[in-house]
Amino acid sequence: MSDDRESRAVELTIDPRERSVGAGTVRRLLPFRARRMVGPFTFLDIMGPEDLVAGRGMDVDAHPHIGLSTLTYLLAGRAVHRDSTGAVQTIDAGAVNWMTAGAGVTHTERSHPDDRAVDHHMFGVQIWVALPTGAEDGPSRFEHCPSGDVPTLAVGDSGIRVAAGSGWGLDAPITGSSPLVMAQVDLGETPVEVPAEHPERAVLSLSGDVRIDGHSIDGGSLAVLDRNTRVRLSGAGTALVIGGEPLGTRHIWWNFVHSDRDRIEQAKQEWIDQRFPTVPDDHEVYVPLPGN
């Protein structure tokens, strides 16, 4: 494909940056200095793929959020989510965990206790979705969609799973708080067109050979698509498609997302004072506010 054609299809390509989270490392894509958000999506980490030896697990201790929803989606392995709403949920590959922080929530994510004694494999994504202005300080809640309830579509020998929101004529049980889509696309010989119903869109190359209009995207990279270009995915790999309506400027500091900087300052002090709601049976170890 020519350089001109590439520039029309892909506005920006973001390469992953390694970051430490809990006891492991992730590959971070959003936020990025040249692109803070894609639609309402303001944070995107790739977890793995990683083989964890017996005795080692994933441990993300109690930590707070405001002004966002977290979306956890695994392609391999499982994890246990606990939060201050009282939710306790094992997430398996292909299922969706969606936690809305609103005015404040605290949660943990850990390997399943049965997995710690054996070698196990983990691969997935952790995504933050900013809330609309009127919902940023609303109530916290938790939603779970089992793998079997995620709507799917076959396009020839390629497959689409709409994990959240709407796309390709499919509506996920987890709708989100604003118009959006997050979908897994498993590519075979049949190309898949990315619908233009959401004004901002991006494609994450997760594994194998993922191509946008014939142009290969490096594994782990996020290609932000041009608004006015119809694109087709092809190759023999797995991609995630995210997109949605932009919400306006959001400020991000640590685990806090909000349109009002003063609200973030307030949340900092609330966490220092431990005035956030706590995680039942899993708050003994919590992550201190950075710099304190």
mmCIF file of C-alpha atoms in Angstrom:
data_model
loop_
_atom_site.group_PDB
_atom_site.id
_atom_site.type_symbol
_atom_site.label_atom_id
_atom_site.label_comp_id
_atom_site.label_asym_id
_atom_site.label_seq_id
_atom_site.Cartn_x
_atom_site.Cartn_y
_atom_site.Cartn_z
ATOM 1 C CA MET A 1 0.000 0.000 0.000
ATOM 2 C CA SER A 2 1.279 3.471 -0.826
ATOM 3 C CA ASP A 3 2.312 5.989 1.839
ATOM 4 C CA ASP A 4 -0.566 8.274 0.791
ATOM 5 C CA ARG A 5 -3.100 5.484 1.256
ATOM 6 C CA GLU A 6 -1.631 4.606 4.668
ATOM 7 C CA SER A 7 -1.847 8.194 5.864
ATOM 8 C CA ARG A 8 -5.537 8.383 4.915
ATOM 9 C CA ALA A 9 -6.390 5.168 6.786
ATOM 10 C CA VAL A 10 -4.243 5.590 9.907
ATOM 11 C CA GLU A 11 -3.989 8.940 11.651
ATOM 12 C CA LEU A 12 -1.426 7.779 14.222
ATOM 13 C CA THR A 13 0.287 4.571 15.326
ATOM 14 C CA ILE A 14 1.101 4.225 19.034
ATOM 15 C CA ASP A 15 3.764 1.757 20.126
ATOM 16 C CA PRO A 16 3.477 0.124 23.574
ATOM 17 C CA ARG A 17 5.539 1.259 26.574
ATOM 18 C CA GLU A 18 6.338 -1.087 29.455
ATOM 19 C CA ARG A 19 5.004 -0.128 32.885
ATOM 20 C CA SER A 20 5.046 -1.853 36.276
ATOM 21 C CA VAL A 21 1.648 -2.755 37.712
ATOM 22 C CA GLY A 22 1.290 -4.828 40.851
ATOM 23 C CA ALA A 23 3.782 -7.695 40.741
ATOM 24 C CA GLY A 24 4.191 -7.618 36.958
ATOM 25 C CA THR A 25 4.570 -5.452 33.884
ATOM 26 C CA VAL A 26 2.113 -4.311 31.236
ATOM 27 C CA ARG A 27 2.377 -2.688 27.817
ATOM 28 C CA ARG A 28 0.671 0.717 27.906
ATOM 29 C CA LEU A 29 -0.862 2.406 24.864
ATOM 30 C CA LEU A 30 -3.231 5.055 26.228
ATOM 31 C CA PRO A 31 -2.932 7.769 27.334
ATOM 32 C CA PHE A 32 -0.256 8.895 24.862
ATOM 33 C CA ARG A 33 1.281 12.358 24.557
ATOM 34 C CA ALA A 34 -0.036 12.847 21.025
ATOM 35 C CA ARG A 35 -3.385 11.158 21.650
ATOM 36 C CA ARG A 36 -4.892 11.195 25.117
ATOM 37 C CA MET A 37 -8.174 9.470 24.235
ATOM 38 C CA VAL A 38 -10.016 7.572 21.523
ATOM 39 C CA GLY A 39 -13.684 8.390 21.967
ATOM 40 C CA PRO A 40 -14.277 7.838 25.700
ATOM 41 C CA PHE A 41 -11.372 5.357 25.973
ATOM 42 C CA THR A 42 -8.676 7.023 28.044
ATOM 43 C CA PHE A 43 -6.435 4.162 29.198
ATOM 44 C CA LEU A 44 -5.365 0.881 27.613
ATOM 45 C CA ASP A 45 -2.911 -1.707 28.969
ATOM 46 C CA ILE A 46 -2.016 -5.096 27.507
ATOM 47 C CA MET A 47 -1.442 -7.750 30.183
ATOM 48 C CA GLY A 48 0.838 -10.522 28.873
ATOM 49 C CA PRO A 49 0.869 -12.869 27.115
ATOM 50 C CA GLU A 50 2.793 -14.301 30.052
ATOM 51 C CA ASP A 51 3.450 -17.730 31.516
ATOM 52 C CA LEU A 52 3.303 -17.587 35.303
ATOM 53 C CA VAL A 53 5.158 -20.365 37.110
ATOM 54 C CA ALA A 54 3.662 -22.162 40.092
ATOM 55 C CA GLY A 55 3.812 -19.990 43.189
ATOM 56 C CA ARG A 56 3.553 -16.752 41.218
ATOM 57 C CA GLY A 57 0.377 -14.860 40.475
ATOM 58 C CA MET A 58 -1.141 -11.539 39.571
ATOM 59 C CA ASP A 59 -1.679 -9.292 42.593
ATOM 60 C CA VAL A 60 -3.001 -5.772 42.195
ATOM 61 C CA ASP A 61 -3.698 -4.556 45.730
ATOM 62 C CA ALA A 62 -6.585 -2.314 46.760
ATOM 63 C CA HIS A 63 -6.592 0.963 44.839
ATOM 64 C CA PRO A 64 -9.177 3.669 44.091
ATOM 65 C CA HIS A 65 -10.845 5.153 41.009
ATOM 66 C CA ILE A 66 -13.150 8.070 40.239
ATOM 67 C CA GLY A 67 -14.849 9.302 37.073
ATOM 68 C CA LEU A 68 -14.435 6.195 34.915
ATOM 69 C CA SER A 69 -15.432 2.630 34.166
ATOM 70 C CA THR A 70 -12.866 -0.165 34.025
ATOM 71 C CA LEU A 71 -13.207 -2.860 31.378
ATOM 72 C CA THR A 72 -11.292 -6.096 31.936
ATOM 73 C CA TYR A 73 -11.162 -8.584 29.052
ATOM 74 C CA LEU A 74 -9.037 -11.729 28.988
ATOM 75 C CA LEU A 75 -8.062 -13.826 26.010
ATOM 76 C CA ALA A 76 -6.397 -16.478 28.188
ATOM 77 C CA GLY A 77 -6.354 -17.277 31.898
ATOM 78 C CA ARG A 78 -8.622 -16.015 34.648
ATOM 79 C CA ALA A 79 -8.553 -13.551 37.518
ATOM 80 C CA VAL A 80 -10.625 -12.664 40.578
ATOM 81 C CA HIS A 81 -12.103 -9.175 40.899
ATOM 82 C CA ARG A 82 -13.240 -7.723 44.235
ATOM 83 C CA ASP A 83 -14.525 -4.214 44.808
ATOM 84 C CA SER A 84 -16.103 -1.952 47.386
ATOM 85 C CA THR A 85 -19.608 -2.522 45.999
ATOM 86 C CA GLY A 86 -19.281 -6.034 47.446
ATOM 87 C CA ALA A 87 -18.779 -7.669 44.049
ATOM 88 C CA VAL A 88 -16.600 -10.795 43.921
ATOM 89 C CA GLN A 89 -16.278 -12.159 40.402
ATOM 90 C CA THR A 90 -13.961 -14.585 38.625
ATOM 91 C CA ILE A 91 -13.425 -13.433 35.066
ATOM 92 C CA ASP A 92 -12.637 -16.159 32.534
ATOM 93 C CA ALA A 93 -11.304 -15.769 29.013
ATOM 94 C CA GLY A 94 -13.898 -14.171 26.760
ATOM 95 C CA ALA A 95 -16.002 -12.743 29.595
ATOM 96 C CA VAL A 96 -16.305 -9.044 30.428
ATOM 97 C CA ASN A 97 -15.931 -7.274 33.769
ATOM 98 C CA TRP A 98 -17.209 -3.686 33.787
ATOM 99 C CA MET A 99 -16.851 -1.640 36.984
ATOM 100 C CA THR A 100 -18.145 1.926 37.140
ATOM 101 C CA ALA A 101 -16.348 4.055 39.711
ATOM 102 C CA GLY A 102 -18.476 7.185 39.647
ATOM 103 C CA ALA A 103 -17.736 9.239 42.759
ATOM 104 C CA GLY A 104 -15.430 6.576 44.148
ATOM 105 C CA VAL A 105 -14.720 2.850 44.190
ATOM 106 C CA THR A 106 -11.886 0.640 45.417
ATOM 107 C CA HIS A 107 -10.962 -2.742 43.948
ATOM 108 C CA THR A 108 -8.392 -5.522 43.739
ATOM 109 C CA GLU A 109 -7.437 -7.976 40.994
ATOM 110 C CA ARG A 110 -5.694 -11.237 41.788
ATOM 111 C CA SER A 111 -4.933 -14.611 40.278
ATOM 112 C CA HIS A 112 -7.478 -17.298 41.054
ATOM 113 C CA PRO A 113 -6.343 -19.202 44.168
ATOM 114 C CA ASP A 114 -6.468 -22.541 42.326
ATOM 115 C CA ASP A 115 -4.014 -21.212 39.719
ATOM 116 C CA ARG A 116 -1.258 -20.166 42.100
ATOM 117 C CA ALA A 117 -0.054 -23.707 42.745
ATOM 118 C CA VAL A 118 0.352 -24.526 39.040
ATOM 119 C CA ASP A 119 1.906 -22.991 35.935
ATOM 120 C CA HIS A 120 -0.666 -20.840 34.157
ATOM 121 C CA HIS A 121 -0.973 -18.446 31.220
ATOM 122 C CA MET A 122 -2.396 -14.913 31.251
ATOM 123 C CA PHE A 123 -3.273 -12.608 28.376
ATOM 124 C CA GLY A 124 -5.734 -9.739 28.284
ATOM 125 C CA VAL A 125 -6.405 -6.024 28.402
ATOM 126 C CA GLN A 126 -7.320 -3.508 31.081
ATOM 127 C CA ILE A 127 -9.196 -0.498 29.718
ATOM 128 C CA TRP A 128 -10.555 2.684 31.283
ATOM 129 C CA VAL A 129 -13.564 4.436 29.813
ATOM 130 C CA ALA A 130 -14.232 8.022 30.902
ATOM 131 C CA LEU A 131 -17.750 8.771 32.093
ATOM 132 C CA PRO A 132 -19.957 11.524 30.650
ATOM 133 C CA THR A 133 -19.860 14.755 32.637
ATOM 134 C CA GLY A 134 -23.207 14.149 34.292
ATOM 135 C CA ALA A 135 -22.198 10.659 35.443
ATOM 136 C CA GLU A 136 -18.658 11.318 36.698
ATOM 137 C CA ASP A 137 -19.797 11.614 40.323
ATOM 138 C CA GLY A 138 -22.629 9.104 40.200
ATOM 139 C CA PRO A 139 -22.965 5.826 42.120
ATOM 140 C CA SER A 140 -20.472 2.987 41.689
ATOM 141 C CA ARG A 141 -21.636 -0.357 40.299
ATOM 142 C CA PHE A 142 -20.316 -3.615 38.847
ATOM 143 C CA GLU A 143 -21.465 -5.593 35.795
ATOM 144 C CA HIS A 144 -20.316 -8.967 34.449
ATOM 145 C CA CYS A 145 -21.051 -10.608 31.110
ATOM 146 C CA PRO A 146 -20.144 -14.319 30.783
ATOM 147 C CA SER A 147 -18.287 -15.357 27.649
ATOM 148 C CA GLY A 148 -21.290 -17.232 26.286
ATOM 149 C CA ASP A 149 -23.447 -14.097 26.408
ATOM 150 C CA VAL A 150 -21.082 -11.940 24.321
ATOM 151 C CA PRO A 151 -22.742 -11.471 20.905
ATOM 152 C CA THR A 152 -20.797 -12.837 17.930
ATOM 153 C CA LEU A 153 -20.858 -12.538 14.168
ATOM 154 C CA ALA A 154 -19.213 -14.677 11.491
ATOM 155 C CA VAL A 155 -17.871 -12.850 8.435
ATOM 156 C CA GLY A 156 -16.820 -15.703 6.200
ATOM 157 C CA ASP A 157 -14.114 -17.471 8.190
ATOM 158 C CA SER A 158 -13.425 -14.396 10.336
ATOM 159 C CA GLY A 159 -15.212 -13.776 13.619
ATOM 160 C CA ILE A 160 -16.318 -10.746 15.662
ATOM 161 C CA ARG A 161 -17.189 -10.596 19.384
ATOM 162 C CA VAL A 162 -18.725 -7.319 20.595
ATOM 163 C CA ALA A 163 -17.713 -7.250 24.257
ATOM 164 C CA ALA A 164 -19.127 -3.807 25.089
ATOM 165 C CA GLY A 165 -21.318 -1.270 23.353
ATOM 166 C CA SER A 166 -22.547 -1.686 19.786
ATOM 167 C CA GLY A 167 -21.014 -2.474 16.410
ATOM 168 C CA TRP A 168 -21.539 -4.572 13.279
ATOM 169 C CA GLY A 169 -25.270 -4.631 14.079
ATOM 170 C CA LEU A 170 -24.627 -6.316 17.451
ATOM 171 C CA ASP A 171 -25.513 -4.925 20.885
ATOM 172 C CA ALA A 172 -23.546 -6.188 23.882
ATOM 173 C CA PRO A 173 -25.280 -6.748 27.244
ATOM 174 C CA ILE A 174 -22.805 -4.228 28.696
ATOM 175 C CA THR A 175 -23.735 -1.004 26.949
ATOM 176 C CA GLY A 176 -21.426 1.517 28.627
ATOM 177 C CA SER A 177 -22.375 5.028 29.704
ATOM 178 C CA SER A 178 -21.928 6.663 26.287
ATOM 179 C CA PRO A 179 -21.946 5.424 22.658
ATOM 180 C CA LEU A 180 -18.940 3.106 22.201
ATOM 181 C CA VAL A 181 -17.670 -0.241 20.976
ATOM 182 C CA MET A 182 -15.029 -2.703 22.133
ATOM 183 C CA ALA A 183 -14.782 -5.818 20.016
ATOM 184 C CA GLN A 184 -12.426 -8.729 19.384
ATOM 185 C CA VAL A 185 -11.848 -9.546 15.715
ATOM 186 C CA ASP A 186 -10.310 -12.918 14.820
ATOM 187 C CA LEU A 187 -9.149 -12.702 11.239
ATOM 188 C CA GLY A 188 -9.217 -15.528 8.719
ATOM 189 C CA GLU A 189 -9.097 -15.240 4.949
ATOM 190 C CA THR A 190 -12.172 -13.000 4.891
ATOM 191 C CA PRO A 191 -11.484 -9.273 5.465
ATOM 192 C CA VAL A 192 -13.572 -7.435 8.055
ATOM 193 C CA GLU A 193 -14.676 -3.851 7.550
ATOM 194 C CA VAL A 194 -14.543 -1.568 10.601
ATOM 195 C CA PRO A 195 -17.893 0.246 10.746
ATOM 196 C CA ALA A 196 -17.848 4.036 10.802
ATOM 197 C CA GLU A 197 -20.807 4.426 13.172
ATOM 198 C CA HIS A 198 -18.443 5.662 15.915
ATOM 199 C CA PRO A 199 -16.572 8.855 14.988
ATOM 200 C CA GLU A 200 -13.297 7.920 16.733
ATOM 201 C CA ARG A 201 -11.872 4.427 16.259
ATOM 202 C CA ALA A 202 -8.638 2.538 16.823
ATOM 203 C CA VAL A 203 -7.339 -0.961 16.147
ATOM 204 C CA LEU A 204 -5.047 -2.835 18.533
ATOM 205 C CA SER A 205 -2.966 -5.638 17.028
ATOM 206 C CA LEU A 206 -2.916 -8.341 19.691
ATOM 207 C CA SER A 207 -1.448 -11.389 17.964
ATOM 208 C CA GLY A 208 -0.551 -12.774 14.562
ATOM 209 C CA ASP A 209 -0.702 -10.763 11.354
ATOM 210 C CA VAL A 210 -3.117 -7.826 11.510
ATOM 211 C CA ARG A 211 -3.391 -5.526 8.501
ATOM 212 C CA ILE A 212 -5.302 -2.309 7.888
ATOM 213 C CA ASP A 213 -6.065 -1.931 4.198
ATOM 214 C CA GLY A 214 -3.172 -4.291 3.527
ATOM 215 C CA HIS A 215 -0.692 -2.464 5.757
ATOM 216 C CA SER A 216 0.718 -4.619 8.592
ATOM 217 C CA ILE A 217 0.427 -3.280 12.165
ATOM 218 C CA ASP A 218 3.157 -4.333 14.580
ATOM 219 C CA GLY A 219 2.035 -6.611 17.384
ATOM 220 C CA GLY A 220 1.052 -4.632 20.479
ATOM 221 C CA SER A 221 0.629 -1.358 18.554
ATOM 222 C CA LEU A 222 -2.524 0.760 18.422
ATOM 223 C CA ALA A 223 -3.510 2.308 15.095
ATOM 224 C CA VAL A 224 -5.822 5.330 15.465
ATOM 225 C CA LEU A 225 -8.005 5.487 12.381
ATOM 226 C CA ASP A 226 -8.842 8.534 10.350
ATOM 227 C CA ARG A 227 -12.425 9.632 10.889
ATOM 228 C CA ASN A 228 -13.324 9.854 7.229
ATOM 229 C CA THR A 229 -11.834 6.633 5.876
ATOM 230 C CA ARG A 230 -13.490 3.250 5.536
ATOM 231 C CA VAL A 231 -10.959 0.565 6.441
ATOM 232 C CA ARG A 232 -10.742 -3.202 6.195
ATOM 233 C CA LEU A 233 -8.912 -5.545 8.540
ATOM 234 C CA SER A 234 -7.208 -8.572 7.070
ATOM 235 C CA GLY A 235 -4.439 -11.025 7.847
ATOM 236 C CA ALA A 236 -4.402 -14.041 10.143
ATOM 237 C CA GLY A 237 -4.358 -12.567 13.623
ATOM 238 C CA THR A 238 -6.448 -11.135 16.455
ATOM 239 C CA ALA A 239 -7.281 -7.461 16.890
ATOM 240 C CA LEU A 240 -9.314 -5.347 19.274
ATOM 241 C CA VAL A 241 -11.381 -2.494 17.913
ATOM 242 C CA ILE A 242 -12.282 0.390 20.220
ATOM 243 C CA GLY A 243 -14.252 3.492 19.370
ATOM 244 C CA GLY A 244 -16.922 5.894 20.419
ATOM 245 C CA GLU A 245 -18.132 9.440 20.839
ATOM 246 C CA PRO A 246 -15.567 11.902 22.254
ATOM 247 C CA LEU A 247 -16.485 13.360 25.649
ATOM 248 C CA GLY A 248 -14.266 16.420 25.814
ATOM 249 C CA THR A 249 -11.156 17.027 27.894
ATOM 250 C CA ARG A 250 -10.460 14.651 30.764
ATOM 251 C CA HIS A 251 -7.672 15.080 33.302
ATOM 252 C CA ILE A 252 -5.829 11.950 34.433
ATOM 253 C CA TRP A 253 -3.711 11.605 37.532
ATOM 254 C CA TRP A 254 -2.796 8.115 38.743
ATOM 255 C CA ASN A 255 -6.096 6.187 38.929
ATOM 256 C CA PHE A 256 -8.311 9.264 38.828
ATOM 257 C CA VAL A 257 -10.081 10.579 35.707
ATOM 258 C CA HIS A 258 -12.281 13.667 35.754
ATOM 259 C CA SER A 259 -13.216 16.810 33.822
ATOM 260 C CA ASP A 260 -12.558 18.890 36.980
ATOM 261 C CA ARG A 261 -8.976 19.078 38.257
ATOM 262 C CA ASP A 262 -10.201 20.130 41.720
ATOM 263 C CA ARG A 263 -12.179 16.888 42.006
ATOM 264 C CA ILE A 264 -8.954 14.947 41.416
ATOM 265 C CA GLU A 265 -7.214 16.920 44.154
ATOM 266 C CA GLN A 266 -10.088 16.083 46.477
ATOM 267 C CA ALA A 267 -9.807 12.380 45.585
ATOM 268 C CA LYS A 268 -6.090 12.418 46.400
ATOM 269 C CA GLN A 269 -6.781 13.625 49.931
ATOM 270 C CA GLU A 270 -9.648 11.193 50.364
ATOM 271 C CA TRP A 271 -7.328 8.277 49.544
ATOM 272 C CA ILE A 272 -4.587 9.565 51.853
ATOM 273 C CA ASP A 273 -7.175 9.761 54.640
ATOM 274 C CA GLN A 274 -8.644 6.358 53.617
ATOM 275 C CA ARG A 275 -12.104 7.843 53.192
ATOM 276 C CA PHE A 276 -12.828 5.815 50.060
ATOM 277 C CA PRO A 277 -15.080 2.772 50.485
ATOM 278 C CA THR A 278 -13.049 -0.357 51.245
ATOM 279 C CA VAL A 279 -12.914 -3.790 49.592
ATOM 280 C CA PRO A 280 -14.541 -6.362 51.889
ATOM 281 C CA ASP A 281 -12.026 -9.034 52.995
ATOM 282 C CA ASP A 282 -9.258 -7.645 50.757
ATOM 283 C CA HIS A 283 -8.236 -4.200 51.962
ATOM 284 C CA GLU A 284 -5.454 -5.105 54.373
ATOM 285 C CA VAL A 285 -2.860 -4.176 51.753
ATOM 286 C CA TYR A 286 -3.630 -1.069 49.722
ATOM 287 C CA VAL A 287 -1.586 0.941 47.256
ATOM 288 C CA PRO A 288 -0.460 4.257 48.761
ATOM 289 C CA LEU A 289 -0.954 7.486 46.874
ATOM 290 C CA PRO A 290 2.150 8.080 44.745
ATOM 291 C CA GLY A 291 4.589 10.429 46.462
ATOM 292 C CA ASN A 292 3.176 9.757 49.936
#
